């Protein structure tokens, strides 16, 4: 049997198309991208500055908020400038290493944010269900350990994906119809079998984001049960108000992601540009609205921001 010694070309440079089918609208589409990115940068930077500089905001909840704002800046910066360069300068060319770096920061930051939201739910659970034990349960050393665990989990689960992508040979195509690189979006251009990538991606999703959603839901069931057992109307109102902003942020963070996953799974007839716009909404909207929600809903932050801006 003679085997033909074929040389397989593996692409090391890819081209991101932006939003295919809407190329002539790229200039208009860039406006909400730019506005939301600038809003996210300014809002989250202001939130971090206010929390770090005001001693009255050196509580535990504000420390988590600071972490969330930092993650928001990384999440939007890892994708939006790339999208804007495609819209404005048609600069969609990206090396394989840069593409993998981008998806590493994108996926790991998403898992980090999910972990922070879970810890914030745990924080509210202890504060409302066991208020007298709050300071003894949530000690500084425990918070340090929790913070380390969040980062180690997000980077530890995404690192294997990097090695799985590096072993692939990309011979199918080098044109990616998207504004940014993501794991399966890149892996499907390989000529190797990507079943391991699919299973790894799926198990990472289940063991991090899906698990977080389940645990957040359970903690809020317990929180609500505890709130409705409170004797006074004022105490109930105060407790619900404390959780309000966190619930808004949770819905904003997971809602578009769940909706996008469902449309990709069942929306066979939906045009590709809708899928890509939805995927961008998941990354654009939470970083932009999180600082606004916390600024409006949290009285202490609101007072300090007014103090910083207008005195």
mmCIF file with all atom_site columns, C-alpha atoms in Angstrom, residues 29-229:
data_model
loop_
_atom_site.group_PDB
_atom_site.id
_atom_site.type_symbol
_atom_site.label_atom_id
_atom_site.label_alt_id
_atom_site.label_comp_id
_atom_site.label_asym_id
_atom_site.label_entity_id
_atom_site.label_seq_id
_atom_site.pdbx_PDB_ins_code
_atom_site.Cartn_x
_atom_site.Cartn_y
_atom_site.Cartn_z
_atom_site.occupancy
_atom_site.B_iso_or_equiv
_atom_site.pdbx_formal_charge
_atom_site.auth_seq_id
_atom_site.auth_comp_id
_atom_site.auth_asym_id
_atom_site.auth_atom_id
_atom_site.pdbx_PDB_model_num
ATOM 1   C CA . UNK A 1 29  ? -22.486 48.908 15.288 1.00 0.00 ? 29  UNK A CA 1
ATOM 2   C CA . UNK A 1 30  ? -19.198 50.294 16.655 1.00 0.00 ? 30  UNK A CA 1
ATOM 3   C CA . UNK A 1 31  ? -21.031 53.177 18.406 1.00 0.00 ? 31  UNK A CA 1
ATOM 4   C CA . UNK A 1 32  ? -22.806 51.061 21.109 1.00 0.00 ? 32  UNK A CA 1
ATOM 5   C CA . UNK A 1 33  ? -19.600 48.991 21.462 1.00 0.00 ? 33  UNK A CA 1
ATOM 6   C CA . UNK A 1 34  ? -17.512 52.112 22.059 1.00 0.00 ? 34  UNK A CA 1
ATOM 7   C CA . UNK A 1 35  ? -20.031 53.786 24.395 1.00 0.00 ? 35  UNK A CA 1
ATOM 8   C CA . UNK A 1 36  ? -20.506 50.638 26.501 1.00 0.00 ? 36  UNK A CA 1
ATOM 9   C CA . UNK A 1 37  ? -16.738 50.050 26.708 1.00 0.00 ? 37  UNK A CA 1
ATOM 10  C CA . UNK A 1 38  ? -15.964 53.616 27.828 1.00 0.00 ? 38  UNK A CA 1
ATOM 11  C CA . UNK A 1 39  ? -18.860 53.448 30.333 1.00 0.00 ? 39  UNK A CA 1
ATOM 12  C CA . UNK A 1 40  ? -17.534 50.118 31.680 1.00 0.00 ? 40  UNK A CA 1
ATOM 13  C CA . UNK A 1 41  ? -13.981 51.467 32.031 1.00 0.00 ? 41  UNK A CA 1
ATOM 14  C CA . UNK A 1 42  ? -15.028 54.725 33.726 1.00 0.00 ? 42  UNK A CA 1
ATOM 15  C CA . UNK A 1 43  ? -17.735 53.164 35.929 1.00 0.00 ? 43  UNK A CA 1
ATOM 16  C CA . UNK A 1 44  ? -15.623 50.260 37.174 1.00 0.00 ? 44  UNK A CA 1
ATOM 17  C CA . UNK A 1 45  ? -12.491 52.394 37.662 1.00 0.00 ? 45  UNK A CA 1
ATOM 18  C CA . UNK A 1 46  ? -14.522 54.907 39.697 1.00 0.00 ? 46  UNK A CA 1
ATOM 19  C CA . UNK A 1 47  ? -16.027 52.070 41.756 1.00 0.00 ? 47  UNK A CA 1
ATOM 20  C CA . UNK A 1 48  ? -12.563 50.598 42.491 1.00 0.00 ? 48  UNK A CA 1
ATOM 21  C CA . UNK A 1 49  ? -11.157 54.058 43.339 1.00 0.00 ? 49  UNK A CA 1
ATOM 22  C CA . UNK A 1 50  ? -14.026 54.907 45.713 1.00 0.00 ? 50  UNK A CA 1
ATOM 23  C CA . UNK A 1 51  ? -13.881 51.511 47.484 1.00 0.00 ? 51  UNK A CA 1
ATOM 24  C CA . UNK A 1 52  ? -10.085 51.624 47.909 1.00 0.00 ? 52  UNK A CA 1
ATOM 25  C CA . UNK A 1 53  ? -9.873  55.242 49.089 1.00 0.00 ? 53  UNK A CA 1
ATOM 26  C CA . UNK A 1 54  ? -12.881 55.438 51.462 1.00 0.00 ? 54  UNK A CA 1
ATOM 27  C CA . UNK A 1 55  ? -12.371 53.751 54.823 1.00 0.00 ? 55  UNK A CA 1
ATOM 28  C CA . UNK A 1 56  ? -16.149 53.517 55.318 1.00 0.00 ? 56  UNK A CA 1
ATOM 29  C CA . UNK A 1 57  ? -16.221 51.133 52.308 1.00 0.00 ? 57  UNK A CA 1
ATOM 30  C CA . UNK A 1 58  ? -13.538 48.742 53.560 1.00 0.00 ? 58  UNK A CA 1
ATOM 31  C CA . UNK A 1 59  ? -16.120 46.067 54.381 1.00 0.00 ? 59  UNK A CA 1
ATOM 32  C CA . UNK A 1 60  ? -16.248 42.572 52.978 1.00 0.00 ? 60  UNK A CA 1
ATOM 33  C CA . UNK A 1 61  ? -19.066 43.122 50.481 1.00 0.00 ? 61  UNK A CA 1
ATOM 34  C CA . UNK A 1 62  ? -17.173 46.083 48.993 1.00 0.00 ? 62  UNK A CA 1
ATOM 35  C CA . UNK A 1 63  ? -13.993 43.995 48.687 1.00 0.00 ? 63  UNK A CA 1
ATOM 36  C CA . UNK A 1 64  ? -15.928 41.503 46.525 1.00 0.00 ? 64  UNK A CA 1
ATOM 37  C CA . UNK A 1 65  ? -17.401 44.413 44.547 1.00 0.00 ? 65  UNK A CA 1
ATOM 38  C CA . UNK A 1 66  ? -13.880 45.682 43.905 1.00 0.00 ? 66  UNK A CA 1
ATOM 39  C CA . UNK A 1 67  ? -12.859 42.234 42.600 1.00 0.00 ? 67  UNK A CA 1
ATOM 40  C CA . UNK A 1 68  ? -15.962 42.134 40.382 1.00 0.00 ? 68  UNK A CA 1
ATOM 41  C CA . UNK A 1 69  ? -15.194 45.595 38.944 1.00 0.00 ? 69  UNK A CA 1
ATOM 42  C CA . UNK A 1 70  ? -11.590 44.523 38.203 1.00 0.00 ? 70  UNK A CA 1
ATOM 43  C CA . UNK A 1 71  ? -12.819 41.362 36.454 1.00 0.00 ? 71  UNK A CA 1
ATOM 44  C CA . UNK A 1 72  ? -15.308 43.482 34.444 1.00 0.00 ? 72  UNK A CA 1
ATOM 45  C CA . UNK A 1 73  ? -12.469 45.682 33.157 1.00 0.00 ? 73  UNK A CA 1
ATOM 46  C CA . UNK A 1 74  ? -10.436 42.608 32.099 1.00 0.00 ? 74  UNK A CA 1
ATOM 47  C CA . UNK A 1 75  ? -13.488 40.940 30.479 1.00 0.00 ? 75  UNK A CA 1
ATOM 48  C CA . UNK A 1 76  ? -14.383 43.948 28.320 1.00 0.00 ? 76  UNK A CA 1
ATOM 49  C CA . UNK A 1 77  ? -10.740 44.863 27.532 1.00 0.00 ? 77  UNK A CA 1
ATOM 50  C CA . UNK A 1 78  ? -9.990  41.336 26.314 1.00 0.00 ? 78  UNK A CA 1
ATOM 51  C CA . UNK A 1 79  ? -12.623 41.608 23.561 1.00 0.00 ? 79  UNK A CA 1
ATOM 52  C CA . UNK A 1 80  ? -13.996 45.091 22.808 1.00 0.00 ? 80  UNK A CA 1
ATOM 53  C CA . UNK A 1 81  ? -10.777 46.853 21.551 1.00 0.00 ? 81  UNK A CA 1
ATOM 54  C CA . UNK A 1 82  ? -10.301 43.921 19.124 1.00 0.00 ? 82  UNK A CA 1
ATOM 55  C CA . UNK A 1 83  ? -13.894 44.306 17.865 1.00 0.00 ? 83  UNK A CA 1
ATOM 56  C CA . UNK A 1 84  ? -13.477 48.087 17.462 1.00 0.00 ? 84  UNK A CA 1
ATOM 57  C CA . UNK A 1 85  ? -10.261 47.635 15.432 1.00 0.00 ? 85  UNK A CA 1
ATOM 58  C CA . UNK A 1 86  ? -12.208 45.330 13.072 1.00 0.00 ? 86  UNK A CA 1
ATOM 59  C CA . UNK A 1 87  ? -15.107 47.806 12.772 1.00 0.00 ? 87  UNK A CA 1
ATOM 60  C CA . UNK A 1 88  ? -12.942 50.910 12.290 1.00 0.00 ? 88  UNK A CA 1
ATOM 61  C CA . UNK A 1 89  ? -9.750  49.726 10.565 1.00 0.00 ? 89  UNK A CA 1
ATOM 62  C CA . UNK A 1 90  ? -10.718 46.276 9.162  1.00 0.00 ? 90  UNK A CA 1
ATOM 63  C CA . UNK A 1 91  ? -7.807  44.988 11.291 1.00 0.00 ? 91  UNK A CA 1
ATOM 64  C CA . UNK A 1 92  ? -9.118  41.462 11.781 1.00 0.00 ? 92  UNK A CA 1
ATOM 65  C CA . UNK A 1 93  ? -5.799  39.644 11.386 1.00 0.00 ? 93  UNK A CA 1
ATOM 66  C CA . UNK A 1 94  ? -4.799  37.763 14.529 1.00 0.00 ? 94  UNK A CA 1
ATOM 67  C CA . UNK A 1 95  ? -2.012  35.238 15.194 1.00 0.00 ? 95  UNK A CA 1
ATOM 68  C CA . UNK A 1 96  ? -2.882  31.831 16.650 1.00 0.00 ? 96  UNK A CA 1
ATOM 69  C CA . UNK A 1 97  ? -1.000  32.642 19.893 1.00 0.00 ? 97  UNK A CA 1
ATOM 70  C CA . UNK A 1 98  ? -2.825  35.963 20.298 1.00 0.00 ? 98  UNK A CA 1
ATOM 71  C CA . UNK A 1 99  ? -6.115  34.220 19.554 1.00 0.00 ? 99  UNK A CA 1
ATOM 72  C CA . UNK A 1 100 ? -5.430  31.586 22.260 1.00 0.00 ? 100 UNK A CA 1
ATOM 73  C CA . UNK A 1 101 ? -4.318  34.325 24.707 1.00 0.00 ? 101 UNK A CA 1
ATOM 74  C CA . UNK A 1 102 ? -7.558  36.209 24.066 1.00 0.00 ? 102 UNK A CA 1
ATOM 75  C CA . UNK A 1 103 ? -9.784  33.185 24.656 1.00 0.00 ? 103 UNK A CA 1
ATOM 76  C CA . UNK A 1 104 ? -7.755  32.286 27.784 1.00 0.00 ? 104 UNK A CA 1
ATOM 77  C CA . UNK A 1 105 ? -8.452  35.697 29.361 1.00 0.00 ? 105 UNK A CA 1
ATOM 78  C CA . UNK A 1 106 ? -12.051 35.719 28.135 1.00 0.00 ? 106 UNK A CA 1
ATOM 79  C CA . UNK A 1 107 ? -12.991 32.282 29.516 1.00 0.00 ? 107 UNK A CA 1
ATOM 80  C CA . UNK A 1 108 ? -10.954 32.500 32.737 1.00 0.00 ? 108 UNK A CA 1
ATOM 81  C CA . UNK A 1 109 ? -12.330 35.978 33.583 1.00 0.00 ? 109 UNK A CA 1
ATOM 82  C CA . UNK A 1 110 ? -15.882 34.766 32.932 1.00 0.00 ? 110 UNK A CA 1
ATOM 83  C CA . UNK A 1 111 ? -15.309 31.889 35.405 1.00 0.00 ? 111 UNK A CA 1
ATOM 84  C CA . UNK A 1 112 ? -13.687 34.332 37.876 1.00 0.00 ? 112 UNK A CA 1
ATOM 85  C CA . UNK A 1 113 ? -16.762 36.613 37.765 1.00 0.00 ? 113 UNK A CA 1
ATOM 86  C CA . UNK A 1 114 ? -19.027 33.615 38.250 1.00 0.00 ? 114 UNK A CA 1
ATOM 87  C CA . UNK A 1 115 ? -16.991 32.613 41.330 1.00 0.00 ? 115 UNK A CA 1
ATOM 88  C CA . UNK A 1 116 ? -17.137 36.165 42.737 1.00 0.00 ? 116 UNK A CA 1
ATOM 89  C CA . UNK A 1 117 ? -20.942 36.213 42.329 1.00 0.00 ? 117 UNK A CA 1
ATOM 90  C CA . UNK A 1 118 ? -21.157 32.864 44.183 1.00 0.00 ? 118 UNK A CA 1
ATOM 91  C CA . UNK A 1 119 ? -19.030 34.199 47.076 1.00 0.00 ? 119 UNK A CA 1
ATOM 92  C CA . UNK A 1 120 ? -21.191 37.354 47.198 1.00 0.00 ? 120 UNK A CA 1
ATOM 93  C CA . UNK A 1 121 ? -24.284 35.148 47.484 1.00 0.00 ? 121 UNK A CA 1
ATOM 94  C CA . UNK A 1 122 ? -22.582 33.236 50.333 1.00 0.00 ? 122 UNK A CA 1
ATOM 95  C CA . UNK A 1 123 ? -21.738 36.585 51.972 1.00 0.00 ? 123 UNK A CA 1
ATOM 96  C CA . UNK A 1 124 ? -25.408 37.683 51.819 1.00 0.00 ? 124 UNK A CA 1
ATOM 97  C CA . UNK A 1 125 ? -26.518 34.263 53.128 1.00 0.00 ? 125 UNK A CA 1
ATOM 98  C CA . UNK A 1 126 ? -24.304 34.547 56.237 1.00 0.00 ? 126 UNK A CA 1
ATOM 99  C CA . UNK A 1 127 ? -25.233 38.251 56.743 1.00 0.00 ? 127 UNK A CA 1
ATOM 100 C CA . UNK A 1 128 ? -28.986 37.573 56.627 1.00 0.00 ? 128 UNK A CA 1
ATOM 101 C CA . UNK A 1 129 ? -29.305 34.033 58.050 1.00 0.00 ? 129 UNK A CA 1
ATOM 102 C CA . UNK A 1 130 ? -26.541 34.231 60.716 1.00 0.00 ? 130 UNK A CA 1
ATOM 103 C CA . UNK A 1 131 ? -25.950 37.969 61.353 1.00 0.00 ? 131 UNK A CA 1
ATOM 104 C CA . UNK A 1 132 ? -24.402 37.457 64.822 1.00 0.00 ? 132 UNK A CA 1
ATOM 105 C CA . UNK A 1 133 ? -21.813 34.986 63.495 1.00 0.00 ? 133 UNK A CA 1
ATOM 106 C CA . UNK A 1 134 ? -20.942 37.049 60.390 1.00 0.00 ? 134 UNK A CA 1
ATOM 107 C CA . UNK A 1 135 ? -17.594 38.445 61.612 1.00 0.00 ? 135 UNK A CA 1
ATOM 108 C CA . UNK A 1 136 ? -16.521 35.121 63.162 1.00 0.00 ? 136 UNK A CA 1
ATOM 109 C CA . UNK A 1 137 ? -17.364 33.071 60.039 1.00 0.00 ? 137 UNK A CA 1
ATOM 110 C CA . UNK A 1 138 ? -16.045 35.432 57.367 1.00 0.00 ? 138 UNK A CA 1
ATOM 111 C CA . UNK A 1 139 ? -12.576 36.197 58.742 1.00 0.00 ? 139 UNK A CA 1
ATOM 112 C CA . UNK A 1 140 ? -9.843  37.930 56.727 1.00 0.00 ? 140 UNK A CA 1
ATOM 113 C CA . UNK A 1 141 ? -7.863  34.687 56.352 1.00 0.00 ? 141 UNK A CA 1
ATOM 114 C CA . UNK A 1 142 ? -10.959 32.882 55.003 1.00 0.00 ? 142 UNK A CA 1
ATOM 115 C CA . UNK A 1 143 ? -11.555 35.718 52.518 1.00 0.00 ? 143 UNK A CA 1
ATOM 116 C CA . UNK A 1 144 ? -7.919  35.484 51.358 1.00 0.00 ? 144 UNK A CA 1
ATOM 117 C CA . UNK A 1 145 ? -8.311  31.731 50.825 1.00 0.00 ? 145 UNK A CA 1
ATOM 118 C CA . UNK A 1 146 ? -11.608 32.220 48.975 1.00 0.00 ? 146 UNK A CA 1
ATOM 119 C CA . UNK A 1 147 ? -10.020 34.870 46.713 1.00 0.00 ? 147 UNK A CA 1
ATOM 120 C CA . UNK A 1 148 ? -7.087  32.558 45.896 1.00 0.00 ? 148 UNK A CA 1
ATOM 121 C CA . UNK A 1 149 ? -9.466  29.654 45.210 1.00 0.00 ? 149 UNK A CA 1
ATOM 122 C CA . UNK A 1 150 ? -11.495 31.783 42.759 1.00 0.00 ? 150 UNK A CA 1
ATOM 123 C CA . UNK A 1 151 ? -8.394  32.673 40.719 1.00 0.00 ? 151 UNK A CA 1
ATOM 124 C CA . UNK A 1 152 ? -6.812  29.206 40.900 1.00 0.00 ? 152 UNK A CA 1
ATOM 125 C CA . UNK A 1 153 ? -10.087 27.594 39.812 1.00 0.00 ? 153 UNK A CA 1
ATOM 126 C CA . UNK A 1 154 ? -10.548 29.903 36.816 1.00 0.00 ? 154 UNK A CA 1
ATOM 127 C CA . UNK A 1 155 ? -6.950  29.602 35.567 1.00 0.00 ? 155 UNK A CA 1
ATOM 128 C CA . UNK A 1 156 ? -6.625  25.919 36.493 1.00 0.00 ? 156 UNK A CA 1
ATOM 129 C CA . UNK A 1 157 ? -9.703  24.909 34.497 1.00 0.00 ? 157 UNK A CA 1
ATOM 130 C CA . UNK A 1 158 ? -8.759  26.941 31.397 1.00 0.00 ? 158 UNK A CA 1
ATOM 131 C CA . UNK A 1 159 ? -5.054  25.953 31.226 1.00 0.00 ? 159 UNK A CA 1
ATOM 132 C CA . UNK A 1 160 ? -5.803  22.407 29.915 1.00 0.00 ? 160 UNK A CA 1
ATOM 133 C CA . UNK A 1 161 ? -7.826  23.990 27.082 1.00 0.00 ? 161 UNK A CA 1
ATOM 134 C CA . UNK A 1 162 ? -4.715  25.964 26.005 1.00 0.00 ? 162 UNK A CA 1
ATOM 135 C CA . UNK A 1 163 ? -2.698  22.724 25.680 1.00 0.00 ? 163 UNK A CA 1
ATOM 136 C CA . UNK A 1 164 ? -5.569  20.987 23.882 1.00 0.00 ? 164 UNK A CA 1
ATOM 137 C CA . UNK A 1 165 ? -5.690  23.837 21.335 1.00 0.00 ? 165 UNK A CA 1
ATOM 138 C CA . UNK A 1 166 ? -1.899  23.971 20.872 1.00 0.00 ? 166 UNK A CA 1
ATOM 139 C CA . UNK A 1 167 ? -1.795  20.290 19.807 1.00 0.00 ? 167 UNK A CA 1
ATOM 140 C CA . UNK A 1 168 ? -4.291  20.875 16.939 1.00 0.00 ? 168 UNK A CA 1
ATOM 141 C CA . UNK A 1 169 ? -3.467  21.366 13.265 1.00 0.00 ? 169 UNK A CA 1
ATOM 142 C CA . UNK A 1 170 ? -5.597  24.136 11.733 1.00 0.00 ? 170 UNK A CA 1
ATOM 143 C CA . UNK A 1 171 ? -5.841  23.165 8.080  1.00 0.00 ? 171 UNK A CA 1
ATOM 144 C CA . UNK A 1 172 ? -9.545  23.717 7.318  1.00 0.00 ? 172 UNK A CA 1
ATOM 145 C CA . UNK A 1 173 ? -9.910  27.463 7.223  1.00 0.00 ? 173 UNK A CA 1
ATOM 146 C CA . UNK A 1 174 ? -8.418  30.565 8.782  1.00 0.00 ? 174 UNK A CA 1
ATOM 147 C CA . UNK A 1 175 ? -11.398 32.914 8.542  1.00 0.00 ? 175 UNK A CA 1
ATOM 148 C CA . UNK A 1 176 ? -13.370 33.220 11.793 1.00 0.00 ? 176 UNK A CA 1
ATOM 149 C CA . UNK A 1 177 ? -16.823 34.832 11.404 1.00 0.00 ? 177 UNK A CA 1
ATOM 150 C CA . UNK A 1 178 ? -16.731 36.523 14.828 1.00 0.00 ? 178 UNK A CA 1
ATOM 151 C CA . UNK A 1 179 ? -15.430 39.611 16.675 1.00 0.00 ? 179 UNK A CA 1
ATOM 152 C CA . UNK A 1 180 ? -13.264 37.576 19.073 1.00 0.00 ? 180 UNK A CA 1
ATOM 153 C CA . UNK A 1 181 ? -11.718 34.098 19.511 1.00 0.00 ? 181 UNK A CA 1
ATOM 154 C CA . UNK A 1 182 ? -13.392 31.490 21.685 1.00 0.00 ? 182 UNK A CA 1
ATOM 155 C CA . UNK A 1 183 ? -12.571 27.849 22.387 1.00 0.00 ? 183 UNK A CA 1
ATOM 156 C CA . UNK A 1 184 ? -14.911 25.770 20.192 1.00 0.00 ? 184 UNK A CA 1
ATOM 157 C CA . UNK A 1 185 ? -15.135 28.562 17.603 1.00 0.00 ? 185 UNK A CA 1
ATOM 158 C CA . UNK A 1 186 ? -11.387 28.108 17.023 1.00 0.00 ? 186 UNK A CA 1
ATOM 159 C CA . UNK A 1 187 ? -11.161 24.318 17.585 1.00 0.00 ? 187 UNK A CA 1
ATOM 160 C CA . UNK A 1 188 ? -13.695 23.533 14.834 1.00 0.00 ? 188 UNK A CA 1
ATOM 161 C CA . UNK A 1 189 ? -11.179 24.757 12.198 1.00 0.00 ? 189 UNK A CA 1
ATOM 162 C CA . UNK A 1 190 ? -8.782  21.934 13.139 1.00 0.00 ? 190 UNK A CA 1
ATOM 163 C CA . UNK A 1 191 ? -8.492  18.820 10.983 1.00 0.00 ? 191 UNK A CA 1
ATOM 164 C CA . UNK A 1 192 ? -7.886  16.638 14.076 1.00 0.00 ? 192 UNK A CA 1
ATOM 165 C CA . UNK A 1 193 ? -10.625 15.007 16.122 1.00 0.00 ? 193 UNK A CA 1
ATOM 166 C CA . UNK A 1 194 ? -11.803 17.653 18.608 1.00 0.00 ? 194 UNK A CA 1
ATOM 167 C CA . UNK A 1 195 ? -13.969 15.377 20.774 1.00 0.00 ? 195 UNK A CA 1
ATOM 168 C CA . UNK A 1 196 ? -11.539 15.828 23.710 1.00 0.00 ? 196 UNK A CA 1
ATOM 169 C CA . UNK A 1 197 ? -11.851 19.627 23.336 1.00 0.00 ? 197 UNK A CA 1
ATOM 170 C CA . UNK A 1 198 ? -15.650 19.376 23.292 1.00 0.00 ? 198 UNK A CA 1
ATOM 171 C CA . UNK A 1 199 ? -15.751 17.225 26.441 1.00 0.00 ? 199 UNK A CA 1
ATOM 172 C CA . UNK A 1 200 ? -13.154 19.351 28.228 1.00 0.00 ? 200 UNK A CA 1
ATOM 173 C CA . UNK A 1 201 ? -15.091 22.556 27.428 1.00 0.00 ? 201 UNK A CA 1
ATOM 174 C CA . UNK A 1 202 ? -18.356 20.949 28.539 1.00 0.00 ? 202 UNK A CA 1
ATOM 175 C CA . UNK A 1 203 ? -16.909 19.600 31.822 1.00 0.00 ? 203 UNK A CA 1
ATOM 176 C CA . UNK A 1 204 ? -15.319 23.002 32.612 1.00 0.00 ? 204 UNK A CA 1
ATOM 177 C CA . UNK A 1 205 ? -18.699 24.693 32.055 1.00 0.00 ? 205 UNK A CA 1
ATOM 178 C CA . UNK A 1 206 ? -20.552 22.170 34.260 1.00 0.00 ? 206 UNK A CA 1
ATOM 179 C CA . UNK A 1 207 ? -17.958 22.198 37.065 1.00 0.00 ? 207 UNK A CA 1
ATOM 180 C CA . UNK A 1 208 ? -17.738 25.996 37.243 1.00 0.00 ? 208 UNK A CA 1
ATOM 181 C CA . UNK A 1 209 ? -20.534 28.185 35.856 1.00 0.00 ? 209 UNK A CA 1
ATOM 182 C CA . UNK A 1 210 ? -23.408 25.660 36.057 1.00 0.00 ? 210 UNK A CA 1
ATOM 183 C CA . UNK A 1 211 ? -22.371 24.582 39.581 1.00 0.00 ? 211 UNK A CA 1
ATOM 184 C CA . UNK A 1 212 ? -22.172 28.268 40.618 1.00 0.00 ? 212 UNK A CA 1
ATOM 185 C CA . UNK A 1 213 ? -25.686 28.967 39.277 1.00 0.00 ? 213 UNK A CA 1
ATOM 186 C CA . UNK A 1 214 ? -27.115 26.000 41.238 1.00 0.00 ? 214 UNK A CA 1
ATOM 187 C CA . UNK A 1 215 ? -25.348 27.060 44.470 1.00 0.00 ? 215 UNK A CA 1
ATOM 188 C CA . UNK A 1 216 ? -26.399 30.728 44.053 1.00 0.00 ? 216 UNK A CA 1
ATOM 189 C CA . UNK A 1 217 ? -30.002 29.602 43.513 1.00 0.00 ? 217 UNK A CA 1
ATOM 190 C CA . UNK A 1 218 ? -29.896 27.418 46.653 1.00 0.00 ? 218 UNK A CA 1
ATOM 191 C CA . UNK A 1 219 ? -28.382 30.219 48.764 1.00 0.00 ? 219 UNK A CA 1
ATOM 192 C CA . UNK A 1 220 ? -31.133 32.610 47.638 1.00 0.00 ? 220 UNK A CA 1
ATOM 193 C CA . UNK A 1 221 ? -33.847 30.058 48.444 1.00 0.00 ? 221 UNK A CA 1
ATOM 194 C CA . UNK A 1 222 ? -32.421 29.914 52.003 1.00 0.00 ? 222 UNK A CA 1
ATOM 195 C CA . UNK A 1 223 ? -32.044 33.725 52.141 1.00 0.00 ? 223 UNK A CA 1
ATOM 196 C CA . UNK A 1 224 ? -35.675 34.307 51.057 1.00 0.00 ? 224 UNK A CA 1
ATOM 197 C CA . UNK A 1 225 ? -36.920 31.689 53.537 1.00 0.00 ? 225 UNK A CA 1
ATOM 198 C CA . UNK A 1 226 ? -35.019 33.498 56.295 1.00 0.00 ? 226 UNK A CA 1
ATOM 199 C CA . UNK A 1 227 ? -36.276 36.963 55.163 1.00 0.00 ? 227 UNK A CA 1
ATOM 200 C CA . UNK A 1 228 ? -39.947 35.958 55.181 1.00 0.00 ? 228 UNK A CA 1
ATOM 201 C CA . UNK A 1 229 ? -39.568 34.580 58.701 1.00 0.00 ? 229 UNK A CA 1
#
